[in-house]
mmCIF file of C-alpha atoms in Angstrom:
data_model
loop_
_atom_site.group_PDB
_atom_site.id
_atom_site.type_symbol
_atom_site.label_atom_id
_atom_site.label_comp_id
_atom_site.label_asym_id
_atom_site.label_seq_id
_atom_site.Cartn_x
_atom_site.Cartn_y
_atom_site.Cartn_z
ATOM 1 C CA GLY A 166 144.301 -48.144 63.538
ATOM 2 C CA SER A 167 140.599 -47.703 63.597
ATOM 3 C CA VAL A 168 138.476 -47.154 66.699
ATOM 4 C CA VAL A 169 135.639 -49.587 67.337
ATOM 5 C CA CYS A 170 132.955 -48.572 69.831
ATOM 6 C CA VAL A 171 131.554 -51.446 71.881
ATOM 7 C CA PRO A 172 128.368 -51.079 73.910
ATOM 8 C CA CYS A 173 128.647 -51.276 77.683
ATOM 9 C CA PRO A 174 127.401 -54.699 78.849
ATOM 10 C CA ALA A 175 124.138 -55.133 80.736
ATOM 11 C CA GLY A 176 124.615 -54.162 84.387
ATOM 12 C CA SER A 177 126.834 -51.210 83.464
ATOM 13 C CA PHE A 178 126.535 -47.765 81.876
ATOM 14 C CA LYS A 179 128.461 -44.846 80.397
ATOM 15 C CA ALA A 180 126.719 -41.484 80.737
ATOM 16 C CA VAL A 181 128.860 -39.322 78.415
ATOM 17 C CA SER A 182 130.097 -39.565 74.836
ATOM 18 C CA GLY A 183 133.787 -39.782 74.080
ATOM 19 C CA PRO A 184 136.603 -41.708 75.695
ATOM 20 C CA GLY A 185 135.981 -43.440 78.979
ATOM 21 C CA THR A 186 134.979 -46.711 80.538
ATOM 22 C CA CYS A 187 131.734 -48.340 81.528
ATOM 23 C CA ARG A 188 130.773 -48.160 85.200
ATOM 24 C CA LEU A 189 128.833 -50.810 87.104
ATOM 25 C CA CYS A 190 125.324 -49.955 88.225
ATOM 26 C CA ALA A 191 125.193 -49.262 91.965
ATOM 27 C CA LYS A 192 123.260 -51.365 94.485
ATOM 28 C CA GLY A 193 119.511 -50.743 94.152
ATOM 29 C CA THR A 194 119.844 -50.101 90.387
ATOM 30 C CA PHE A 195 120.216 -52.175 87.208
ATOM 31 C CA THR A 196 120.366 -52.203 83.417
ATOM 32 C CA ALA A 197 118.834 -55.162 81.627
ATOM 33 C CA SER A 198 120.382 -54.438 78.224
ATOM 34 C CA SER A 199 123.733 -53.386 76.814
ATOM 35 C CA GLY A 200 124.553 -49.863 75.657
ATOM 36 C CA SER A 201 122.875 -48.048 78.572
ATOM 37 C CA GLU A 202 123.565 -44.394 79.390
ATOM 38 C CA THR A 203 122.155 -44.699 82.916
ATOM 39 C CA CYS A 204 120.947 -47.330 85.383
ATOM 40 C CA MET A 205 117.329 -47.638 86.467
ATOM 41 C CA ASP A 206 116.162 -47.871 90.088
ATOM 42 C CA CYS A 207 114.803 -51.227 91.168
ATOM 43 C CA PRO A 208 110.998 -50.942 91.175
ATOM 44 C CA ALA A 209 108.940 -50.979 94.370
ATOM 45 C CA GLY A 210 108.612 -54.510 95.749
ATOM 46 C CA THR A 211 112.137 -55.470 94.657
ATOM 47 C CA TYR A 212 115.753 -54.924 95.759
ATOM 48 C CA GLN A 213 119.289 -55.417 94.501
ATOM 49 C CA ASN A 214 122.158 -55.912 96.956
ATOM 50 C CA ALA A 215 124.962 -56.159 94.399
ATOM 51 C CA SER A 216 126.497 -53.711 91.951
ATOM 52 C CA GLY A 217 126.543 -54.506 88.230
ATOM 53 C CA ALA A 218 123.069 -56.051 88.269
ATOM 54 C CA THR A 219 120.947 -56.858 85.224
ATOM 55 C CA GLY A 220 117.728 -57.136 87.252
ATOM 56 C CA CYS A 221 116.281 -56.923 90.748
ATOM 57 C CA MET A 222 115.116 -59.594 93.203
ATOM 58 C CA ALA A 223 111.490 -59.697 94.304
ATOM 59 C CA CYS A 224 110.569 -59.188 97.944
ATOM 60 C CA GLY A 225 109.106 -62.251 99.638
ATOM 61 C CA ASN A 226 105.416 -63.077 99.766
ATOM 62 C CA GLY A 227 103.408 -60.475 101.710
ATOM 63 C CA SER A 228 106.141 -57.819 101.745
ATOM 64 C CA SER A 229 107.129 -54.755 99.743
ATOM 65 C CA SER A 230 109.936 -52.225 99.468
ATOM 66 C CA ALA A 231 110.539 -48.691 98.258
ATOM 67 C CA ILE A 232 111.917 -47.880 94.811
ATOM 68 C CA GLY A 233 115.701 -48.333 94.681
ATOM 69 C CA SER A 234 115.925 -50.708 97.666
ATOM 70 C CA MET A 235 119.386 -52.186 98.218
ATOM 71 C CA ALA A 236 118.818 -55.128 100.601
ATOM 72 C CA ALA A 237 116.322 -57.859 101.467
ATOM 73 C CA ILE A 238 115.843 -56.203 104.875
ATOM 74 C CA ASP A 239 114.300 -53.232 103.008
ATOM 75 C CA CYS A 240 111.313 -55.514 102.286
ATOM 76 C CA ALA A 241 108.804 -54.904 105.099
ATOM 77 C CA CYS A 242 105.719 -56.994 105.789
ATOM 78 C CA ASN A 243 102.513 -55.509 104.376
ATOM 79 C CA ALA A 244 99.451 -54.696 106.490
ATOM 80 C CA GLY A 245 97.775 -57.931 107.568
ATOM 81 C CA TRP A 246 101.084 -59.825 107.382
ATOM 82 C CA LEU A 247 103.488 -60.522 110.240
ATOM 83 C CA GLY A 248 107.234 -60.987 110.402
ATOM 84 C CA PRO A 249 110.574 -59.215 110.605
ATOM 85 C CA ASP A 250 111.858 -56.837 107.937
ATOM 86 C CA GLY A 251 113.370 -59.022 105.244
ATOM 87 C CA GLY A 252 110.779 -61.743 105.937
ATOM 88 C CA PRO A 253 109.471 -64.258 106.057
ATOM 89 C CA CYS A 254 106.012 -62.729 106.399
ATOM 90 C CA ILE A 255 102.973 -64.782 107.372
ATOM 91 C CA ASP A 256 99.398 -63.928 106.448
ATOM 92 C CA CYS A 257 97.206 -62.745 109.344
ATOM 93 C CA PRO A 258 94.032 -61.399 107.684
ATOM 94 C CA PRO A 259 91.549 -59.663 109.994
ATOM 95 C CA ALA A 260 88.782 -60.333 107.470
ATOM 96 C CA GLU A 261 89.217 -64.052 108.228
ATOM 97 C CA GLY A 262 88.927 -63.555 111.992
ATOM 98 C CA LYS A 263 92.671 -63.398 112.674
ATOM 99 C CA TYR A 264 94.640 -60.992 114.866
ATOM 100 C CA ALA A 265 98.247 -60.290 115.738
ATOM 101 C CA GLU A 266 99.391 -60.955 119.284
ATOM 102 C CA VAL A 267 102.760 -60.071 120.764
ATOM 103 C CA VAL A 268 104.157 -62.949 122.841
ATOM 104 C CA GLY A 269 107.468 -61.904 124.392
ATOM 105 C CA ILE A 270 109.509 -60.574 121.492
ATOM 106 C CA THR A 271 107.565 -62.525 118.834
ATOM 107 C CA THR A 272 104.367 -61.519 117.054
ATOM 108 C CA ILE A 273 102.099 -64.423 116.174
ATOM 109 C CA CYS A 274 98.842 -64.755 114.266
ATOM 110 C CA ARG A 275 95.903 -66.153 116.213
ATOM 111 C CA THR A 276 92.265 -66.893 115.466
ATOM 112 C CA CYS A 277 89.734 -64.611 117.153
ATOM 113 C CA PRO A 278 87.525 -66.231 119.809
ATOM 114 C CA SER A 279 84.161 -67.220 118.325
ATOM 115 C CA SER A 280 82.424 -64.452 120.305
ATOM 116 C CA VAL A 281 84.635 -61.763 118.748
ATOM 117 C CA ALA A 282 84.314 -60.380 115.247
ATOM 118 C CA GLY A 283 85.671 -57.293 113.592
ATOM 119 C CA GLU A 284 88.116 -55.739 111.185
ATOM 120 C CA GLY A 285 91.077 -55.258 113.501
ATOM 121 C CA SER A 286 94.673 -56.301 113.392
ATOM 122 C CA LEU A 287 95.449 -56.525 117.113
ATOM 123 C CA ILE A 288 93.390 -57.850 119.963
ATOM 124 C CA ASN A 289 93.931 -56.683 123.522
ATOM 125 C CA PRO A 290 93.554 -58.898 126.605
ATOM 126 C CA ASP A 291 90.078 -57.429 127.175
ATOM 127 C CA PHE A 292 89.153 -58.500 123.628
ATOM 128 C CA GLU A 293 88.635 -55.023 122.246
ATOM 129 C CA LEU A 294 89.533 -55.385 118.573
ATOM 130 C CA ASP A 295 91.540 -52.448 117.213
ATOM 131 C CA SER A 296 90.639 -51.579 113.643
ATOM 132 C CA PHE A 297 93.029 -50.432 110.943
ATOM 133 C CA ALA A 298 91.431 -46.965 111.030
ATOM 134 C CA GLY A 299 92.349 -46.493 114.692
ATOM 135 C CA GLU A 300 88.859 -47.284 115.942
ATOM 136 C CA TYR A 301 87.826 -50.253 118.010
ATOM 137 C CA ILE A 302 84.917 -52.630 118.256
ATOM 138 C CA ASP A 303 83.709 -53.375 121.761
ATOM 139 C CA ALA A 304 83.327 -57.152 121.667
ATOM 140 C CA TRP A 305 81.406 -57.364 124.914
#
């Protein structure tokens, strides 16, 4: 009989020539097309929590992840956004007069008092607005 070579399906790979079987791409990697010799890492801002993937899932709005992320919890909220790892993240832009406040174990986004302005991300009880660069603006 004759031997017929068949390409490995998308989501799998075979790194060497000769006899052997296709292997599924590991979590955090994928192949979008058939006949792959290797799997590619999921790009930054995405993740893949299953093996044998043909693509990666995007992190939620306002969050990002490292290259090759394997779970939604790897998506962390970006600067100016609030929420747990894995999301959801809510927008809290200092440029719009917002600040993050810790209330118990929850962080919430609040509007700065009208007498306070600045570029910070966290306001203290004495209304000193911490800036992203580690400086503060004395609001009094």
